[in-house]
CSV table of N, CA and C and ligand atoms in Angstrom, one decimal:
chain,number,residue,atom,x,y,z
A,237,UNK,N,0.8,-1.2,0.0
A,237,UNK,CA,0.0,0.0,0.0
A,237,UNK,C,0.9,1.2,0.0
A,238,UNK,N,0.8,2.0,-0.9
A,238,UNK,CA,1.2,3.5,-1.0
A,238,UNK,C,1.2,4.3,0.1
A,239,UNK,N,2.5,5.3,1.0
A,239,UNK,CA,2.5,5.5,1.5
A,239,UNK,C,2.4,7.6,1.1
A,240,UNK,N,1.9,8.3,1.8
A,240,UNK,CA,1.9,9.4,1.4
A,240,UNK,C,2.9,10.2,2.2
A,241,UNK,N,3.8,10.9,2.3
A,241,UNK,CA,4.8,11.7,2.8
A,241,UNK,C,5.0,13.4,2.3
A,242,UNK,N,4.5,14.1,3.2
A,242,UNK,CA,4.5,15.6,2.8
A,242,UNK,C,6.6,16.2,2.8
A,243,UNK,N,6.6,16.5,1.7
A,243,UNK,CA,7.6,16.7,1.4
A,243,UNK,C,8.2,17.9,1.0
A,244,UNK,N,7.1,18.9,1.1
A,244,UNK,CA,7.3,20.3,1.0
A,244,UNK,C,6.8,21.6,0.5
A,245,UNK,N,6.7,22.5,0.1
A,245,UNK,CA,5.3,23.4,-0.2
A,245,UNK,C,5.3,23.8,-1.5
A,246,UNK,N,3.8,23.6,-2.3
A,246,UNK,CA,4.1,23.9,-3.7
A,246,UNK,C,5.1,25.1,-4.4
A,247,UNK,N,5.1,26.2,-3.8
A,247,UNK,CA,5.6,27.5,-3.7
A,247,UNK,C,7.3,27.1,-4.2
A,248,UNK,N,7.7,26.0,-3.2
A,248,UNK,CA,9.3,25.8,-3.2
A,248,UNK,C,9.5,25.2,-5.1
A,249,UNK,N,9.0,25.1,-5.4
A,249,UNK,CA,9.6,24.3,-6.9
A,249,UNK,C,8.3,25.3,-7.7
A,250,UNK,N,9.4,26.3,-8.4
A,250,UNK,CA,8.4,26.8,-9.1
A,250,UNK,C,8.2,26.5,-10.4
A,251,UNK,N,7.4,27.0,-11.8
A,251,UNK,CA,7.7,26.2,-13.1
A,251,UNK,C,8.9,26.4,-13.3
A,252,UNK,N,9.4,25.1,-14.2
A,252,UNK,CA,10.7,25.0,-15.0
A,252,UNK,C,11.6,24.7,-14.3
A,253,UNK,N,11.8,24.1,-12.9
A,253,UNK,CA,12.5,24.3,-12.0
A,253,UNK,C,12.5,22.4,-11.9
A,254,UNK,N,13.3,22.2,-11.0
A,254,UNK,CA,13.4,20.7,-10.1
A,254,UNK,C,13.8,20.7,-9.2
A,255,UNK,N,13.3,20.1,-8.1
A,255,UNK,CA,14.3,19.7,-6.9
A,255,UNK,C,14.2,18.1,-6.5
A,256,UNK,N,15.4,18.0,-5.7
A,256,UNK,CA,15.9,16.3,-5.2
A,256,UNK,C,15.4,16.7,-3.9
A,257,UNK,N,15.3,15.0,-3.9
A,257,UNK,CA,14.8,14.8,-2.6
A,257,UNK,C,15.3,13.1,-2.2
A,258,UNK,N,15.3,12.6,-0.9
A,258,UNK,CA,15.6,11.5,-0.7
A,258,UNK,C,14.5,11.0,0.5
A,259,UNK,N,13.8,10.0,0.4
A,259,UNK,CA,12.8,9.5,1.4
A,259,UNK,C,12.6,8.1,1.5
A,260,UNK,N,13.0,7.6,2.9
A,260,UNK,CA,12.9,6.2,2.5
A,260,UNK,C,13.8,5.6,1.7
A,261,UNK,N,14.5,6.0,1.7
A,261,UNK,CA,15.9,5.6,1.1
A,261,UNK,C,15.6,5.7,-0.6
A,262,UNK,N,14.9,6.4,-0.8
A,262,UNK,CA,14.7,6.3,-2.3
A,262,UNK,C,15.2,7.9,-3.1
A,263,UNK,N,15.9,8.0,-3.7
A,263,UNK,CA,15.7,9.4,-4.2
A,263,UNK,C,15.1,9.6,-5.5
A,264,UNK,N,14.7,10.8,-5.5
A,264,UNK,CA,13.5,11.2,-6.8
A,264,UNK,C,14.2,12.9,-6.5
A,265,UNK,N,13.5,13.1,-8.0
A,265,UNK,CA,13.2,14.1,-8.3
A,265,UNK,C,11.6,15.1,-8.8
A,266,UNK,N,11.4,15.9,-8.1
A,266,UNK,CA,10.3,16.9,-8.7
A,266,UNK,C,10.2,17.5,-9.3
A,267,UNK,N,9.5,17.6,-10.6
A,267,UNK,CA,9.6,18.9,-11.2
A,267,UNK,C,8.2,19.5,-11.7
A,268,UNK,N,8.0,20.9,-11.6
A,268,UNK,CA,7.3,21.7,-11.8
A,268,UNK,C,7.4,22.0,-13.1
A,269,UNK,N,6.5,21.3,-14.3
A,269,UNK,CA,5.8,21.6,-16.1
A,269,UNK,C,4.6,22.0,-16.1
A,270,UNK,N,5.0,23.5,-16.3
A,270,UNK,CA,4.1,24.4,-16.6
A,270,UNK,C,2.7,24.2,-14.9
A,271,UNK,N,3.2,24.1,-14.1
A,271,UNK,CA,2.2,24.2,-13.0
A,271,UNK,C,2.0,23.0,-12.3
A,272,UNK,N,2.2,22.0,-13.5
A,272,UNK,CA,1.7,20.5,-12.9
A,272,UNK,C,3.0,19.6,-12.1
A,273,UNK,N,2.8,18.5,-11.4
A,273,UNK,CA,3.9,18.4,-10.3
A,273,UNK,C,4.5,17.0,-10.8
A,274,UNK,N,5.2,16.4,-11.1
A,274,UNK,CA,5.8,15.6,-11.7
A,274,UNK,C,6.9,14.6,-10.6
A,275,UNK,N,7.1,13.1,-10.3
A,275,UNK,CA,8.2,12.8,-9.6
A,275,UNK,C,8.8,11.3,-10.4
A,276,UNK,N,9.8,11.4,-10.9
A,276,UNK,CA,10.8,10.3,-11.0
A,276,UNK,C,12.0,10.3,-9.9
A,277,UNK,N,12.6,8.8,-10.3
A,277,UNK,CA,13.7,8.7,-9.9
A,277,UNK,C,14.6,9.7,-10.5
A,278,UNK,N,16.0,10.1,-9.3
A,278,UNK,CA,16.7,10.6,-9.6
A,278,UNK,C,18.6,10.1,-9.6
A,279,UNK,N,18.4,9.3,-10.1
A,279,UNK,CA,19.4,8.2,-10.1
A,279,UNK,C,19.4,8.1,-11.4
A,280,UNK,N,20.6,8.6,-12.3
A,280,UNK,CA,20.3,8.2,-13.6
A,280,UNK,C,20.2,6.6,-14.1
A,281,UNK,N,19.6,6.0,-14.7
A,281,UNK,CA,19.7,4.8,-14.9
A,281,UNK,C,21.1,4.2,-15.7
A,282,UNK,N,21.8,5.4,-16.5
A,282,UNK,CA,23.0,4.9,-17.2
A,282,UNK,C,23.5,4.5,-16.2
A,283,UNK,N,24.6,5.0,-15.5
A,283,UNK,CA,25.6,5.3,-14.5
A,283,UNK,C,25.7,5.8,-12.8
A,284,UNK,N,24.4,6.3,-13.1
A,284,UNK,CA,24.2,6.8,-11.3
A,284,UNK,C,23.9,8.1,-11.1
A,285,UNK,N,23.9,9.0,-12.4
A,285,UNK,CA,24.3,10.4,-11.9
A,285,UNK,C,23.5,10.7,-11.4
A,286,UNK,N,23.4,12.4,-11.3
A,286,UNK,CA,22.3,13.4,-10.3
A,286,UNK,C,21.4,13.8,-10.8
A,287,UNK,N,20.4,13.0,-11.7
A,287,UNK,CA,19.5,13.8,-13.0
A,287,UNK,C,18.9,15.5,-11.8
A,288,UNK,N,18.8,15.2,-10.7
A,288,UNK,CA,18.3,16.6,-9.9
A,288,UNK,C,19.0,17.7,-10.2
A,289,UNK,N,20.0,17.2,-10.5
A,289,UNK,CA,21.5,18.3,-10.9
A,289,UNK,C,21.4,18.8,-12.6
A,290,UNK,N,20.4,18.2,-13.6
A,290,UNK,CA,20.1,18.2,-14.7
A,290,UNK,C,19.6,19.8,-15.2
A,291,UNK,N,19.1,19.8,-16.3
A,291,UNK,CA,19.0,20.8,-16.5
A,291,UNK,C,17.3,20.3,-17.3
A,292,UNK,N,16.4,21.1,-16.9
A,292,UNK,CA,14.6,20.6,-17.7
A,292,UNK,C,14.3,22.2,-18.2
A,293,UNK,N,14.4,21.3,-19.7
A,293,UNK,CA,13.6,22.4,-20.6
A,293,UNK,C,12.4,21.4,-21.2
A,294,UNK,N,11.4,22.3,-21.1
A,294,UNK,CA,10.0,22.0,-21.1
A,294,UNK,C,9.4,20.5,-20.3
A,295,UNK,N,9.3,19.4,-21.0
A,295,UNK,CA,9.1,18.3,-19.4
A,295,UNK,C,10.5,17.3,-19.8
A,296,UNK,N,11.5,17.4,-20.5
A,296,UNK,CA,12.9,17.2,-20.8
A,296,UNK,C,13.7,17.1,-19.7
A,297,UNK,N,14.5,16.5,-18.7
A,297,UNK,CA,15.8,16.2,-18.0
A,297,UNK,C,17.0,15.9,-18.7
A,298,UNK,N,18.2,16.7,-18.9
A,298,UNK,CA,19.0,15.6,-19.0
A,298,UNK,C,20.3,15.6,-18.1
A,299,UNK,N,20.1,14.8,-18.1
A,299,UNK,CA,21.5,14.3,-17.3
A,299,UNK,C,22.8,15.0,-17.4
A,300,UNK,N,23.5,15.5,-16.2
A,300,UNK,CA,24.4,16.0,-16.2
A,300,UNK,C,25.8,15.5,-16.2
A,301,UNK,N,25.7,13.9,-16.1
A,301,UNK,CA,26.9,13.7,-16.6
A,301,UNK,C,27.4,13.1,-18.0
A,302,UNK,N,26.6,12.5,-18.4
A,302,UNK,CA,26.3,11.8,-20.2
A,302,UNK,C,25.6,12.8,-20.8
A,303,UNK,N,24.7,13.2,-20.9
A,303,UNK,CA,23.8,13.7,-21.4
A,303,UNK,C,22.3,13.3,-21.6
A,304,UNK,N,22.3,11.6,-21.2
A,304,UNK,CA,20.3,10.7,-21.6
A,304,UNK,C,19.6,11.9,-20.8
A,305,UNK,N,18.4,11.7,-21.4
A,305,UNK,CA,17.4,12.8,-21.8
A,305,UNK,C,16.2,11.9,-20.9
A,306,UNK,N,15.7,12.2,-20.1
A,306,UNK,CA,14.1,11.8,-19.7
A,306,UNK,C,13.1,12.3,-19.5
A,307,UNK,N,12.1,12.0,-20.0
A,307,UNK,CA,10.9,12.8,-19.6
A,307,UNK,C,10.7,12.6,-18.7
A,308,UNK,N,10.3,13.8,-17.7
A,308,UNK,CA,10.2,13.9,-16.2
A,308,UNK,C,8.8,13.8,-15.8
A,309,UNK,N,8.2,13.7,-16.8
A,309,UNK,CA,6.3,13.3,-16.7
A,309,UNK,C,6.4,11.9,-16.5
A,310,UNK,N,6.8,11.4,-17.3
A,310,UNK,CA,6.6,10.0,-17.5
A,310,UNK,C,7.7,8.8,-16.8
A,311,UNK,N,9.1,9.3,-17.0
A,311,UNK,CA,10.5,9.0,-16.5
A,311,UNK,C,11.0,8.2,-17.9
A,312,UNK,N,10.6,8.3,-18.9
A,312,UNK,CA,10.8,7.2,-20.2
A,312,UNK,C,12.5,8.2,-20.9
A,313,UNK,N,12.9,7.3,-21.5
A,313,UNK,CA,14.2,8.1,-21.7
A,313,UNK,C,14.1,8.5,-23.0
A,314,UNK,N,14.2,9.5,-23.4
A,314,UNK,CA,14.3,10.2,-24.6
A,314,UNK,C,15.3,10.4,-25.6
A,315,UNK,N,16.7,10.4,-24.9
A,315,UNK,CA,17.8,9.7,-26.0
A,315,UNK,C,19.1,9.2,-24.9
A,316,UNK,N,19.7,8.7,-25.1
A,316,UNK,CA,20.3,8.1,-24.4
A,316,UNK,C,21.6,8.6,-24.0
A,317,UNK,N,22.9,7.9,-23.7
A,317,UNK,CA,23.4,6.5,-23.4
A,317,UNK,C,22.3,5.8,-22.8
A,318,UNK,N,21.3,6.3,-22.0
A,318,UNK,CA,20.7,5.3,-20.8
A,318,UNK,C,19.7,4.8,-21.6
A,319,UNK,N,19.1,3.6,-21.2
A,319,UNK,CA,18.2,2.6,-22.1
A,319,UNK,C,16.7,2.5,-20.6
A,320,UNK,N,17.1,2.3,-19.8
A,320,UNK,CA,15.7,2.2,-18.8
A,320,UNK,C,15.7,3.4,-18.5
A,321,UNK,N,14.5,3.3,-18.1
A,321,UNK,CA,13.4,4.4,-17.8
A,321,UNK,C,13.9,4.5,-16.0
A,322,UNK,N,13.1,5.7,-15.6
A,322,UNK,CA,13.6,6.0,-14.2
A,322,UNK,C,12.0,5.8,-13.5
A,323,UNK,N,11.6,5.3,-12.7
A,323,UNK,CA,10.6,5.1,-11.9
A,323,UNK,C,9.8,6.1,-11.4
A,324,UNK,N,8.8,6.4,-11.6
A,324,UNK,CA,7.6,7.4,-11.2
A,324,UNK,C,6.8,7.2,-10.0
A,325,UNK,N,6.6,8.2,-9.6
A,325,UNK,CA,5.7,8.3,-8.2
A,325,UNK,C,4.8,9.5,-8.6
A,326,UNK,N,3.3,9.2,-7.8
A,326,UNK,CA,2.5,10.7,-7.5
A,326,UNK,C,2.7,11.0,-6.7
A,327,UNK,N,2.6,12.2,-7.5
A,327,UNK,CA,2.5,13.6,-6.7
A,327,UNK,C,1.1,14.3,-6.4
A,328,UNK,N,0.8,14.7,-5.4
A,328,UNK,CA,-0.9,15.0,-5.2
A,328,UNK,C,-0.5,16.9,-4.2
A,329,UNK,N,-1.3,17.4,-4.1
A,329,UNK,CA,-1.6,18.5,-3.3
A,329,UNK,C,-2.1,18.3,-2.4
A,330,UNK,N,-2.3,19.5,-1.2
A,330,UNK,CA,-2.8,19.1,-0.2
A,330,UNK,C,-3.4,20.8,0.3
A,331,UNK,N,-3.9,21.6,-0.1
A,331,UNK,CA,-3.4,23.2,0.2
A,331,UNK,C,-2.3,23.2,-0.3
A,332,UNK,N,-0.9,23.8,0.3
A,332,UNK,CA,0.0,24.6,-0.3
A,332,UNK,C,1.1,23.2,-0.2
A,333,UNK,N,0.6,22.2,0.5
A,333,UNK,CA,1.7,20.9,0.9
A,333,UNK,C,1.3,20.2,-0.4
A,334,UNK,N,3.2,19.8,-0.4
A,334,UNK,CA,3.3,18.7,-1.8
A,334,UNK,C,3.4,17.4,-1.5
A,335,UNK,N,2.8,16.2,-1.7
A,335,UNK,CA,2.8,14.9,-1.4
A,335,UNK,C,3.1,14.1,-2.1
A,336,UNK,N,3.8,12.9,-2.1
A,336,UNK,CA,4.3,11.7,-2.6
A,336,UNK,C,3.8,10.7,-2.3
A,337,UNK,N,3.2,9.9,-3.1
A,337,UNK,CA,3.3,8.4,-2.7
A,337,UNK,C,3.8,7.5,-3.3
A,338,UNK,N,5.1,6.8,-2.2
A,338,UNK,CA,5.6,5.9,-2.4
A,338,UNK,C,5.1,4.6,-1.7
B,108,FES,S1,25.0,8.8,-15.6
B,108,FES,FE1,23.4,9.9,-16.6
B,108,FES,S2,23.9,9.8,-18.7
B,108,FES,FE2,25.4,8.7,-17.8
């Protein structure tokens, strides 16, 4: 069963922006497209890198140490080196608190 974890306030991740996070021993990333709240892993699947450390134009990640490309909506990889996808979680609202369920 999905757990829900308040992880911080819509306000802090504004559009076009991402932030890392680690919970539960898992880390992810948030990103804010165009308003809407988005969470993948943040572990690049090539190599390990910091996709949070990436740079997102439009719902785009890419990786800052190769370059693979993921969609941060979906976590599907868009060009590579990396070949798997990064793992998705919801994200829900709560008032101004942002929520996860893992
Ligand atoms: S670790 Fe991300 S592209 Fe290589």
């Amino acid at each position: 069963m999905p757990e829900s974890i308040i992880i911080g306030k819509v306000d802090e991740i504004p559009p076009g922006k991402v932030k890392g996070f680690s919970k539960r021993g898992i880390r992810f990333l948030v990103a804010n497209i165009d308003g809407a709240f988005y969470a993948i892993g943040s572990t690049c699947t090539h190599a390990g890198g910091p996709l949070e450390k990436g740079v997102l134009e439009g719902n785009v990640i890419t990786c800052p140490w190769h370059g693979s490309r993921f969609d941060a909506a979906t976590g599907k990889v868009v060009s590579g080196p990396a070949s798997n996808p990064e793992p998705t979680y919801k994200v829900t609202m709560s008032g101004k608190d942002l929520i996860i369920e893992m």
